[in-house]
């Protein structure tokens, strides 16, 4: 493939990385979906992945908690570490990994269970609690952190699928928070939501920043500009440029980034 | 909630607890996976047991024992009227000539006891075989020829070891004297074990050694021919109507509900309907392929309609638009474009439906296709039976050899079914490549 | 003229009109006339108008004339037979029909011979009339259609109209079949209930129709009993055993194949399992009677249990094997219908595969699985050959799987196969049993489809 060795502009490294990716390549069968990507994800920061559709940003996000494992033909090369441990090492179990690196998906996907059971599901399977009251506490605090507590506290036993789209997505975020992850991956979390619900989720991300590292994939540059500290621009499987969000949006150094954010394509 | 200060677990704490839970969960995971795997293995084991049981019994059933006898083809005795007509040949002395040949084979004049025993040792179909031989080779009249005759089923069972020499004489179906003669035959090398021609070219018979599936096979083919020529056009037509033309109204909905219900009606009920409507009310004869075919057609119709509808639905709407766009009428669009493209899918469904019909027994029992029919059916209104019903009838006979013949017939039936299903799978593959 | 000769003649007439229409228009077109439709359609119009009405008349006539003869021939019956009615009339009819078919048993009564001759006469007249009417109709209709051929005549529209009528007719076959099924059991069931009170039938715990003949002959030997409960108990017992085998194995295989197996394993194992579904039931019956039942009897007796040689367990086990692929393919469908996003959500939280499957996928697929199980029950209830061959006929009201039991379907087959006493309560009871069987299976099917519908709505 041509252009396979575009060098990333900007500073990909940070001082206190939570996750590091080094020379990562991802293949779907014969398709080379991610090409030689190196990037750090810092402690308690919000980093946004932007780029035109099909650029590999979601694929790369899914490699960070090995969600790609569920796809048979997907192959990952290079190293990705969490707190210095290689998460693709043969000895690593994906179960605790995913408990530490949670994920929120594009379309809200609550389980067809009650609101309470949705949140309690993670703590239950991971054996996080020893008593019912502890579990109640976790559910309450997760819903509170997700800003949903006041809206649903009187109907915890009703199905999660009965909530509105925005509420469902915040429920999914709460569900991820309930297992106390270190990193939360968000794959276009607002693409299925209306502007008001989007604003609420963005507010929530702002609040969660103090406790979690958040990686967000978004197709909306405004959203990236609003919520993220750093921004990474992907193009056709290459990581083109990484930098502070302000700098990327006001003064991009790579031509492709400039073209994208000025709306010449995408 | 009580503990307002509680802010969830810290990530470190959570990680520790997750790690603690892992061992147990991995064990559960393994157990669950093992459970699924063992279910698959169990199901496949059933398959292996079923097929190996049928093959081990059925493959020997494809063979049987013959005895070679030197037969003197005496024209005067075989063909008393001398015109080689069936009437003349069957009034001839074929049975006696075979008896003499078998006496000669053990080198004896033979007293009454020997004659009586020998008569029971060569299959009673022997004379028929001899007559067919001279009819096919009239020029050999007057010579002595070596002809193979099937041995009686008890002798066959003895030769296979199912009737044991060691068993006390009064407890076995053949006496010591018979065994002596069999031994003589074997020493003289007259006994051979060969592919059974009776199985494939013989018809129904109470004598196990002569029983064959030819009649049933023809019956099956005739029945299936009726079935496919009714079910395929009707099924395709109904599918076309429902998919392409039918308005969304109560009537259409009722047709759809009926099709779904018919798919769930037990097959034996279709037989009852055939009995009550075609035989009792319409006065059609029992046991004929025509009625059997109609009943099976009605039974397989839902299968064909459902799969044909799926095939029609799989034709992209763009093709209809293209045809309509250049001014083709709706019918032209359907017959020139949609149907040819949907045809492989429809044929797949039809083949599967026909395989289902070929293996069906219960409804045919109801309309009397269970009769004992020796003649090979020559038309759609001749009394006939079909392969599965033949299997059902044979399964009821006690003779050891019938068990093997039944299994052999099952192998033939399964061979047909597997071929049909393989054809359906290949067609489906071809269809998949298209879109 | 026989039916097939007539049919061939009709086809010939139809083809002739097709070519006539086709050629006429082609010739006219070559002379510069402009027709609305292609020549082909004019041919089809003439040909189908010649063929189809005549064929319909032919079929109807052939069905109706036998009915007429059957009622006319009653005039020949001696008065005592007419007075006795029922089975005697049917025997009388059979005698006459034998004469017509040219079969004679001994010396038939004089009236039988007369009736037979009359029948033969009617049949000859009817055949002649039928031939004349049908062939005439074909020619007249064909000519009328042919005369319609004209430049303005819209043959294509006409032909398409005919085709659409044909398609509608084809689709109503499903309804006609249902009506046929209902009618064929309804009248006989009503007749049965006139002989045996419905409550005795539905709630009776004893089934013993064998005494029917003895009772009528006056030799006593007890009263015939028509309680359906033993059969339904037997059906239930065997179906339950089958379900206990099929559902865990089928469901677990479906889960394994859908969630664990590699695509290669899946693509080999699935067709192999489907072979189990394609094996004819008579083969399973043979296998159950010959291999499984003796094995169970031998094994049970080695443990000191009393086992019937045709135990419910043998039939149930084999039936269970037969419906494994049915359960697994239906479950596979519903498991695959669970949206991937739910699995993603569970995996994203760190669930293991089994946790995802047990706690997310299966609960979400539950309604569909329940429907699959119900359909499997319906399949087991209606299954005939296995029970006919392996379950025996002893109408025991027993829930012991080692006992011999009988089922609804095997009783129906036993009563209706072979020589029947017409009009006897025993024969009619088979129809009453069929009615119950139909109600039960259709009820189960309806229930299952209702659940599936709800389930589909949930994810649409």
PDB file of C-alpha atoms in Angstrom, chain A residues 18 93 95-96 99-100 125-130 134 136-138 140-141 144-145 149 156 179-182 211, chain B residues 1-23 25-26 28-29:
ATOM      1  CA  UNK A  18      -1.782   5.464  31.170  1.00  0.00           C
ATOM      2  CA  UNK A  93      -6.805 -12.365  30.221  1.00  0.00           C
ATOM      3  CA  UNK A  95     -11.705 -10.221  31.261  1.00  0.00           C
ATOM      4  CA  UNK A  96      -9.824  -8.148  33.869  1.00  0.00           C
ATOM      5  CA  UNK A  99     -12.893  -4.420  33.564  1.00  0.00           C
ATOM      6  CA  UNK A 100     -10.083  -1.849  33.702  1.00  0.00           C
ATOM      7  CA  UNK A 125     -20.013 -10.873  37.220  1.00  0.00           C
ATOM      8  CA  UNK A 126     -16.739  -9.493  38.527  1.00  0.00           C
ATOM      9  CA  UNK A 127     -17.607 -10.259  42.126  1.00  0.00           C
ATOM     10  CA  UNK A 128     -16.967  -6.654  43.171  1.00  0.00           C
ATOM     11  CA  UNK A 129     -19.392  -6.614  46.071  1.00  0.00           C
ATOM     12  CA  UNK A 130     -19.883  -8.740  49.087  1.00  0.00           C
ATOM     13  CA  UNK A 134     -22.696  -2.623  48.754  1.00  0.00           C
ATOM     14  CA  UNK A 136     -26.945  -0.821  46.001  1.00  0.00           C
ATOM     15  CA  UNK A 137     -24.273   1.728  46.801  1.00  0.00           C
ATOM     16  CA  UNK A 138     -22.343   1.019  43.637  1.00  0.00           C
ATOM     17  CA  UNK A 140     -26.430   4.560  43.172  1.00  0.00           C
ATOM     18  CA  UNK A 141     -23.024   6.123  42.863  1.00  0.00           C
ATOM     19  CA  UNK A 144     -25.139   9.626  40.244  1.00  0.00           C
ATOM     20  CA  UNK A 145     -21.858  10.024  38.472  1.00  0.00           C
ATOM     21  CA  UNK A 149     -29.831   9.105  39.504  1.00  0.00           C
ATOM     22  CA  UNK A 156     -34.889   1.199  39.061  1.00  0.00           C
ATOM     23  CA  UNK A 179     -16.965  -1.633  37.481  1.00  0.00           C
ATOM     24  CA  UNK A 180     -14.546   1.170  38.423  1.00  0.00           C
ATOM     25  CA  UNK A 181     -12.451   1.195  35.269  1.00  0.00           C
ATOM     26  CA  UNK A 182      -9.285   3.240  34.819  1.00  0.00           C
ATOM     27  CA  UNK A 211     -11.444  10.482  37.811  1.00  0.00           C
TER      28      UNK A 211
ATOM     29  CA  UNK B   1     -29.762   4.920  50.156  1.00  0.00           C
ATOM     30  CA  UNK B   2     -27.750   5.103  53.306  1.00  0.00           C
ATOM     31  CA  UNK B   3     -24.131   5.539  52.495  1.00  0.00           C
ATOM     32  CA  UNK B   4     -24.041   8.858  50.704  1.00  0.00           C
ATOM     33  CA  UNK B   5     -20.322   9.177  51.140  1.00  0.00           C
ATOM     34  CA  UNK B   6     -19.687   5.981  49.244  1.00  0.00           C
ATOM     35  CA  UNK B   7     -18.157   6.802  45.908  1.00  0.00           C
ATOM     36  CA  UNK B   8     -17.704   3.365  44.440  1.00  0.00           C
ATOM     37  CA  UNK B   9     -14.586   1.300  44.548  1.00  0.00           C
ATOM     38  CA  UNK B  10     -11.274   2.730  43.620  1.00  0.00           C
ATOM     39  CA  UNK B  11      -9.849   1.258  40.421  1.00  0.00           C
ATOM     40  CA  UNK B  12      -7.120  -0.478  42.406  1.00  0.00           C
ATOM     41  CA  UNK B  13      -9.603  -2.087  44.734  1.00  0.00           C
ATOM     42  CA  UNK B  14     -11.788  -3.077  41.829  1.00  0.00           C
ATOM     43  CA  UNK B  15      -8.885  -4.605  39.967  1.00  0.00           C
ATOM     44  CA  UNK B  16      -7.940  -6.635  42.976  1.00  0.00           C
ATOM     45  CA  UNK B  17     -11.449  -7.962  43.342  1.00  0.00           C
ATOM     46  CA  UNK B  18     -11.726  -8.754  39.658  1.00  0.00           C
ATOM     47  CA  UNK B  19      -8.463 -10.685  39.865  1.00  0.00           C
ATOM     48  CA  UNK B  20      -9.814 -12.566  42.859  1.00  0.00           C
ATOM     49  CA  UNK B  21     -12.910 -13.627  40.972  1.00  0.00           C
ATOM     50  CA  UNK B  22     -11.020 -14.837  37.921  1.00  0.00           C
ATOM     51  CA  UNK B  23     -10.105 -18.352  38.930  1.00  0.00           C
ATOM     52  CA  UNK B  25     -14.943 -17.687  36.460  1.00  0.00           C
ATOM     53  CA  UNK B  26     -12.387 -19.359  34.252  1.00  0.00           C
ATOM     54  CA  UNK B  28     -17.120 -21.872  34.925  1.00  0.00           C
ATOM     55  CA  UNK B  29     -16.197 -20.764  31.446  1.00  0.00           C
TER      56      UNK B  29
END
